[in-house]
PDB file of C-alpha atoms in Angstrom:
ATOM      1  CA  MET A   1      14.154 -25.550 -24.616  1.00  0.00           C
ATOM      2  CA  THR A   2      13.335 -21.964 -23.690  1.00  0.00           C
ATOM      3  CA  SER A   3       9.788 -20.827 -23.401  1.00  0.00           C
ATOM      4  CA  GLU A   4       8.647 -17.360 -24.290  1.00  0.00           C
ATOM      5  CA  PRO A   5       7.377 -15.228 -21.398  1.00  0.00           C
ATOM      6  CA  GLU A   6       3.627 -15.063 -21.209  1.00  0.00           C
ATOM      7  CA  GLN A   7       2.379 -11.779 -22.647  1.00  0.00           C
ATOM      8  CA  GLN A   8      -0.241 -10.082 -20.515  1.00  0.00           C
ATOM      9  CA  LEU A   9      -2.460  -7.273 -21.647  1.00  0.00           C
ATOM     10  CA  GLY A  10      -2.387  -4.124 -19.566  1.00  0.00           C
ATOM     11  CA  VAL A  11       1.119  -4.518 -18.101  1.00  0.00           C
ATOM     12  CA  GLY A  12       2.862  -2.043 -20.350  1.00  0.00           C
ATOM     13  CA  THR A  13       4.937  -2.479 -23.461  1.00  0.00           C
ATOM     14  CA  PRO A  14       5.636  -6.161 -24.131  1.00  0.00           C
ATOM     15  CA  ASP A  15       9.248  -7.049 -23.414  1.00  0.00           C
ATOM     16  CA  ALA A  16      11.302 -10.032 -22.295  1.00  0.00           C
ATOM     17  CA  PHE A  17      10.934  -9.259 -18.583  1.00  0.00           C
ATOM     18  CA  GLN A  18       8.757 -11.238 -16.237  1.00  0.00           C
ATOM     19  CA  ARG A  19       7.108  -9.258 -13.464  1.00  0.00           C
ATOM     20  CA  LEU A  20       7.509  -9.818  -9.738  1.00  0.00           C
ATOM     21  CA  TRP A  21       4.569  -8.065  -8.148  1.00  0.00           C
ATOM     22  CA  THR A  22       4.907  -6.785  -4.575  1.00  0.00           C
ATOM     23  CA  PRO A  23       1.449  -5.380  -3.817  1.00  0.00           C
ATOM     24  CA  HIS A  24       2.062  -5.580  -0.053  1.00  0.00           C
ATOM     25  CA  ARG A  25       4.435  -2.609  -0.452  1.00  0.00           C
ATOM     26  CA  MET A  26       1.489  -0.402  -1.461  1.00  0.00           C
ATOM     27  CA  ALA A  27       0.380  -0.293   2.198  1.00  0.00           C
ATOM     28  CA  TYR A  28       3.720   1.310   3.104  1.00  0.00           C
ATOM     29  CA  ILE A  29       3.680   3.681   0.135  1.00  0.00           C
ATOM     30  CA  GLN A  30       0.160   4.851   1.006  1.00  0.00           C
ATOM     31  CA  GLY A  31       1.086   5.365   4.665  1.00  0.00           C
ATOM     32  CA  GLU A  32      -0.970   2.562   6.200  1.00  0.00           C
ATOM     33  CA  ASN A  33      -0.354   2.271   9.974  1.00  0.00           C
ATOM     34  CA  LYS A  34       1.296   5.704  10.001  1.00  0.00           C
ATOM     35  CA  PRO A  35       0.365   7.873  12.976  1.00  0.00           C
ATOM     36  CA  SER A  36      -1.990  10.760  12.295  1.00  0.00           C
ATOM     37  CA  GLY A  37      -0.001  13.057  14.596  1.00  0.00           C
ATOM     38  CA  PRO A  38       2.945  13.227  17.006  1.00  0.00           C
ATOM     39  CA  GLY A  39       1.184  12.038  20.181  1.00  0.00           C
ATOM     40  CA  ALA A  40       1.068   8.511  21.569  1.00  0.00           C
ATOM     41  CA  ASP A  41      -2.726   8.544  21.087  1.00  0.00           C
ATOM     42  CA  ASP A  42      -2.462   9.563  17.427  1.00  0.00           C
ATOM     43  CA  GLY A  43      -2.349   5.996  16.112  1.00  0.00           C
ATOM     44  CA  CYS A  44       1.302   5.259  16.854  1.00  0.00           C
ATOM     45  CA  PRO A  45       1.931   1.599  15.921  1.00  0.00           C
ATOM     46  CA  PHE A  46       4.940   1.407  18.254  1.00  0.00           C
ATOM     47  CA  CYS A  47       2.657   2.290  21.174  1.00  0.00           C
ATOM     48  CA  SER A  48      -0.006  -0.282  20.197  1.00  0.00           C
ATOM     49  CA  ILE A  49       2.274  -3.216  19.299  1.00  0.00           C
ATOM     50  CA  PRO A  50       3.209  -4.109  22.922  1.00  0.00           C
ATOM     51  CA  ALA A  51      -0.468  -4.770  23.765  1.00  0.00           C
ATOM     52  CA  LYS A  52      -0.532  -7.570  21.171  1.00  0.00           C
ATOM     53  CA  SER A  53       0.762 -11.100  21.563  1.00  0.00           C
ATOM     54  CA  ASP A  54       4.359 -11.601  20.458  1.00  0.00           C
ATOM     55  CA  GLU A  55       3.158 -13.480  17.382  1.00  0.00           C
ATOM     56  CA  ASP A  56       0.537 -10.913  16.347  1.00  0.00           C
ATOM     57  CA  GLY A  57       2.822  -7.948  17.035  1.00  0.00           C
ATOM     58  CA  LEU A  58       5.893  -9.659  15.524  1.00  0.00           C
ATOM     59  CA  ILE A  59       7.713  -8.988  18.795  1.00  0.00           C
ATOM     60  CA  VAL A  60      10.939 -10.950  19.052  1.00  0.00           C
ATOM     61  CA  ARG A  61      11.936  -9.904  22.572  1.00  0.00           C
ATOM     62  CA  ARG A  62      10.439  -7.830  25.378  1.00  0.00           C
ATOM     63  CA  GLY A  63      12.611  -5.971  27.841  1.00  0.00           C
ATOM     64  CA  GLU A  64      11.564  -3.809  30.758  1.00  0.00           C
ATOM     65  CA  HIS A  65      11.848  -0.497  28.875  1.00  0.00           C
ATOM     66  CA  VAL A  66      12.526  -1.530  25.255  1.00  0.00           C
ATOM     67  CA  TYR A  67      11.294  -4.257  22.907  1.00  0.00           C
ATOM     68  CA  ALA A  68      12.551  -5.754  19.640  1.00  0.00           C
ATOM     69  CA  VAL A  69      10.075  -6.091  16.762  1.00  0.00           C
ATOM     70  CA  LEU A  70      10.321  -7.144  13.126  1.00  0.00           C
ATOM     71  CA  ASN A  71       9.924  -4.422  10.532  1.00  0.00           C
ATOM     72  CA  LEU A  72       6.700  -4.868   8.531  1.00  0.00           C
ATOM     73  CA  TYR A  73       8.450  -3.457   5.453  1.00  0.00           C
ATOM     74  CA  PRO A  74      11.940  -4.970   5.762  1.00  0.00           C
ATOM     75  CA  TYR A  75      15.019  -4.155   3.736  1.00  0.00           C
ATOM     76  CA  ASN A  76      16.274  -7.711   4.318  1.00  0.00           C
ATOM     77  CA  GLY A  77      14.959 -10.845   5.987  1.00  0.00           C
ATOM     78  CA  GLY A  78      15.365 -10.441   9.747  1.00  0.00           C
ATOM     79  CA  HIS A  79      15.271  -6.609   9.651  1.00  0.00           C
ATOM     80  CA  LEU A  80      14.095  -5.629  13.101  1.00  0.00           C
ATOM     81  CA  MET A  81      13.908  -2.566  15.303  1.00  0.00           C
ATOM     82  CA  THR A  82      14.607  -1.892  18.960  1.00  0.00           C
ATOM     83  CA  VAL A  83      11.910   0.413  20.299  1.00  0.00           C
ATOM     84  CA  PRO A  84      11.392   2.069  23.699  1.00  0.00           C
ATOM     85  CA  TYR A  85       7.932   1.515  25.174  1.00  0.00           C
ATOM     86  CA  ARG A  86       7.813   5.186  26.109  1.00  0.00           C
ATOM     87  CA  HIS A  87       6.628   7.444  23.282  1.00  0.00           C
ATOM     88  CA  VAL A  88       9.596   9.750  22.627  1.00  0.00           C
ATOM     89  CA  ALA A  89      10.744  11.113  19.283  1.00  0.00           C
ATOM     90  CA  ASP A  90      14.387  11.940  19.871  1.00  0.00           C
ATOM     91  CA  TYR A  91      17.337   9.895  21.137  1.00  0.00           C
ATOM     92  CA  THR A  92      18.204  12.685  23.575  1.00  0.00           C
ATOM     93  CA  GLU A  93      14.822  12.173  25.295  1.00  0.00           C
ATOM     94  CA  LEU A  94      15.738   8.660  26.494  1.00  0.00           C
ATOM     95  CA  ASN A  95      16.798   8.318  30.100  1.00  0.00           C
ATOM     96  CA  ALA A  96      19.974   6.417  31.046  1.00  0.00           C
ATOM     97  CA  VAL A  97      18.150   3.144  31.748  1.00  0.00           C
ATOM     98  CA  GLU A  98      16.289   3.228  28.408  1.00  0.00           C
ATOM     99  CA  THR A  99      19.499   4.093  26.554  1.00  0.00           C
ATOM    100  CA  ALA A 100      21.344   1.165  28.157  1.00  0.00           C
ATOM    101  CA  GLU A 101      18.532  -1.294  27.421  1.00  0.00           C
ATOM    102  CA  LEU A 102      18.228  -0.091  23.815  1.00  0.00           C
ATOM    103  CA  ALA A 103      21.953  -0.760  23.384  1.00  0.00           C
ATOM    104  CA  GLU A 104      21.722  -4.182  25.087  1.00  0.00           C
ATOM    105  CA  LEU A 105      18.757  -5.329  22.977  1.00  0.00           C
ATOM    106  CA  THR A 106      20.573  -4.151  19.840  1.00  0.00           C
ATOM    107  CA  LYS A 107      23.610  -6.277  20.788  1.00  0.00           C
ATOM    108  CA  GLN A 108      21.345  -9.249  21.513  1.00  0.00           C
ATOM    109  CA  ALA A 109      19.545  -8.768  18.180  1.00  0.00           C
ATOM    110  CA  MET A 110      22.872  -8.939  16.352  1.00  0.00           C
ATOM    111  CA  THR A 111      23.815 -12.101  18.258  1.00  0.00           C
ATOM    112  CA  ALA A 112      20.446 -13.725  17.487  1.00  0.00           C
ATOM    113  CA  LEU A 113      20.609 -12.787  13.800  1.00  0.00           C
ATOM    114  CA  ARG A 114      24.116 -14.223  13.486  1.00  0.00           C
ATOM    115  CA  ALA A 115      23.010 -17.459  15.196  1.00  0.00           C
ATOM    116  CA  ALA A 116      19.741 -17.818  13.280  1.00  0.00           C
ATOM    117  CA  SER A 117      20.740 -16.663   9.809  1.00  0.00           C
ATOM    118  CA  GLY A 118      24.516 -16.373   9.648  1.00  0.00           C
ATOM    119  CA  ALA A 119      24.461 -12.614   9.042  1.00  0.00           C
ATOM    120  CA  HIS A 120      27.885 -11.349   7.939  1.00  0.00           C
ATOM    121  CA  GLY A 121      27.347  -7.731   8.953  1.00  0.00           C
ATOM    122  CA  PHE A 122      24.740  -5.157   9.933  1.00  0.00           C
ATOM    123  CA  ASN A 123      23.418  -1.718   9.191  1.00  0.00           C
ATOM    124  CA  LEU A 124      22.356  -0.062  12.458  1.00  0.00           C
ATOM    125  CA  GLY A 125      20.660   3.282  12.584  1.00  0.00           C
ATOM    126  CA  MET A 126      18.069   5.776  13.673  1.00  0.00           C
ATOM    127  CA  ASN A 127      16.503   8.340  11.400  1.00  0.00           C
ATOM    128  CA  GLN A 128      15.756  11.325  13.610  1.00  0.00           C
ATOM    129  CA  GLY A 129      12.938  13.392  12.133  1.00  0.00           C
ATOM    130  CA  THR A 130      10.959  13.196   8.929  1.00  0.00           C
ATOM    131  CA  VAL A 131      13.593  15.158   6.980  1.00  0.00           C
ATOM    132  CA  ALA A 132      16.161  12.504   7.980  1.00  0.00           C
ATOM    133  CA  GLY A 133      14.003   9.718   6.561  1.00  0.00           C
ATOM    134  CA  ALA A 134      12.076   8.539   9.630  1.00  0.00           C
ATOM    135  CA  GLY A 135       8.913   6.798   8.484  1.00  0.00           C
ATOM    136  CA  ILE A 136       7.450   7.167  11.965  1.00  0.00           C
ATOM    137  CA  ALA A 137       9.278  10.192  13.348  1.00  0.00           C
ATOM    138  CA  ALA A 138       7.155  10.583  16.479  1.00  0.00           C
ATOM    139  CA  HIS A 139       8.388   7.360  18.135  1.00  0.00           C
ATOM    140  CA  LEU A 140      12.095   6.586  18.334  1.00  0.00           C
ATOM    141  CA  HIS A 141      13.220   3.261  16.903  1.00  0.00           C
ATOM    142  CA  GLN A 142      16.596   1.842  15.928  1.00  0.00           C
ATOM    143  CA  HIS A 143      16.910  -0.351  12.847  1.00  0.00           C
ATOM    144  CA  VAL A 144      18.995  -3.531  12.911  1.00  0.00           C
ATOM    145  CA  VAL A 145      19.379  -4.722   9.319  1.00  0.00           C
ATOM    146  CA  PRO A 146      21.324  -7.961   8.756  1.00  0.00           C
ATOM    147  CA  ARG A 147      23.586  -8.119   5.716  1.00  0.00           C
ATOM    148  CA  TRP A 148      25.276 -10.947   3.832  1.00  0.00           C
ATOM    149  CA  GLY A 149      28.084 -10.932   1.297  1.00  0.00           C
ATOM    150  CA  GLY A 150      26.414 -10.707  -2.106  1.00  0.00           C
ATOM    151  CA  ASP A 151      22.982  -9.748  -0.755  1.00  0.00           C
ATOM    152  CA  THR A 152      22.859  -6.723  -3.024  1.00  0.00           C
ATOM    153  CA  ASN A 153      21.731  -7.873  -6.422  1.00  0.00           C
ATOM    154  CA  PHE A 154      19.925  -6.444  -9.407  1.00  0.00           C
ATOM    155  CA  MET A 155      16.458  -6.590  -7.819  1.00  0.00           C
ATOM    156  CA  PRO A 156      16.764  -3.495  -5.564  1.00  0.00           C
ATOM    157  CA  ALA A 157      18.884  -1.555  -8.049  1.00  0.00           C
ATOM    158  CA  ILE A 158      16.916  -2.234 -11.226  1.00  0.00           C
ATOM    159  CA  GLY A 159      13.549  -3.541 -10.073  1.00  0.00           C
ATOM    160  CA  HIS A 160      13.145  -1.499  -6.880  1.00  0.00           C
ATOM    161  CA  THR A 161      12.106  -4.773  -5.256  1.00  0.00           C
ATOM    162  CA  LYS A 162      13.477  -6.865  -2.398  1.00  0.00           C
ATOM    163  CA  VAL A 163      13.008 -10.600  -2.510  1.00  0.00           C
ATOM    164  CA  LEU A 164      12.352 -11.909   0.993  1.00  0.00           C
ATOM    165  CA  PRO A 165      12.336 -15.696   1.167  1.00  0.00           C
ATOM    166  CA  GLN A 166      10.585 -16.114   4.520  1.00  0.00           C
ATOM    167  CA  LEU A 167       7.278 -15.036   6.063  1.00  0.00           C
ATOM    168  CA  LEU A 168       7.568 -12.523   8.912  1.00  0.00           C
ATOM    169  CA  GLY A 169       5.903 -14.894  11.411  1.00  0.00           C
ATOM    170  CA  ASP A 170       8.461 -17.589  10.628  1.00  0.00           C
ATOM    171  CA  THR A 171      11.313 -15.086  10.930  1.00  0.00           C
ATOM    172  CA  ARG A 172       9.954 -13.893  14.299  1.00  0.00           C
ATOM    173  CA  LYS A 173       9.841 -17.458  15.632  1.00  0.00           C
ATOM    174  CA  MET A 174      13.344 -18.261  14.377  1.00  0.00           C
ATOM    175  CA  LEU A 175      14.844 -15.135  15.974  1.00  0.00           C
ATOM    176  CA  ALA A 176      12.936 -15.515  19.251  1.00  0.00           C
ATOM    177  CA  GLU A 177      14.329 -19.046  19.564  1.00  0.00           C
ATOM    178  CA  ALA A 178      17.870 -17.839  18.803  1.00  0.00           C
ATOM    179  CA  TRP A 179      17.737 -14.818  21.145  1.00  0.00           C
ATOM    180  CA  PRO A 180      20.525 -15.020  23.741  1.00  0.00           C
ATOM    181  CA  SER A 181      19.913 -14.878  27.467  1.00  0.00           C
ATOM    182  CA  SER A 182      21.506 -11.997  29.211  1.00  0.00           C
ATOM    183  CA  PRO A 183      22.888 -11.691  32.732  1.00  0.00           C
ATOM    184  CA  SER A 184      20.891  -8.454  33.156  1.00  0.00           C
ATOM    185  CA  GLY A 185      17.627 -10.341  32.540  1.00  0.00           C
ATOM    186  CA  VAL A 186      16.759  -8.298  29.448  1.00  0.00           C
TER     187      VAL A 186
END
């Protein structure tokens, strides 16, 4: 037996579609937590996150010069970023030690995501500058987005919605537990 979708007033023209509301995305759309300017003291979330506990800041791993943190507005479950503690906007501004640690934490993130979630592949990248798509252009960060065969479905293409089956705090805990040790101590 099939039941008819519940009709709700005020949601547009009645049709056969049910709605999946994602009101948490409105914070991102409206620019919540976006810095007010380019300086470290202009409300940069990447500068304030390290002062929080790992759980509150969604930090998965802390290195000496770089940390790994979950994305508040993820493309996929487990989407994290490797971020230098130092407030720099451009990849060319990193020193050799920061560059090496950013690369090492990225490799470790991939290892942890494979162990914890069985990721089949990854999208890695940095958007340098607002015109290149950087949401927070003033503070460099590299995205590590896990991918699985078949993870692209109709929801992002038609509904402009991602379905994430796990809370960020639970994802942070799972990845922190799966994070590999490294001989360099990072």
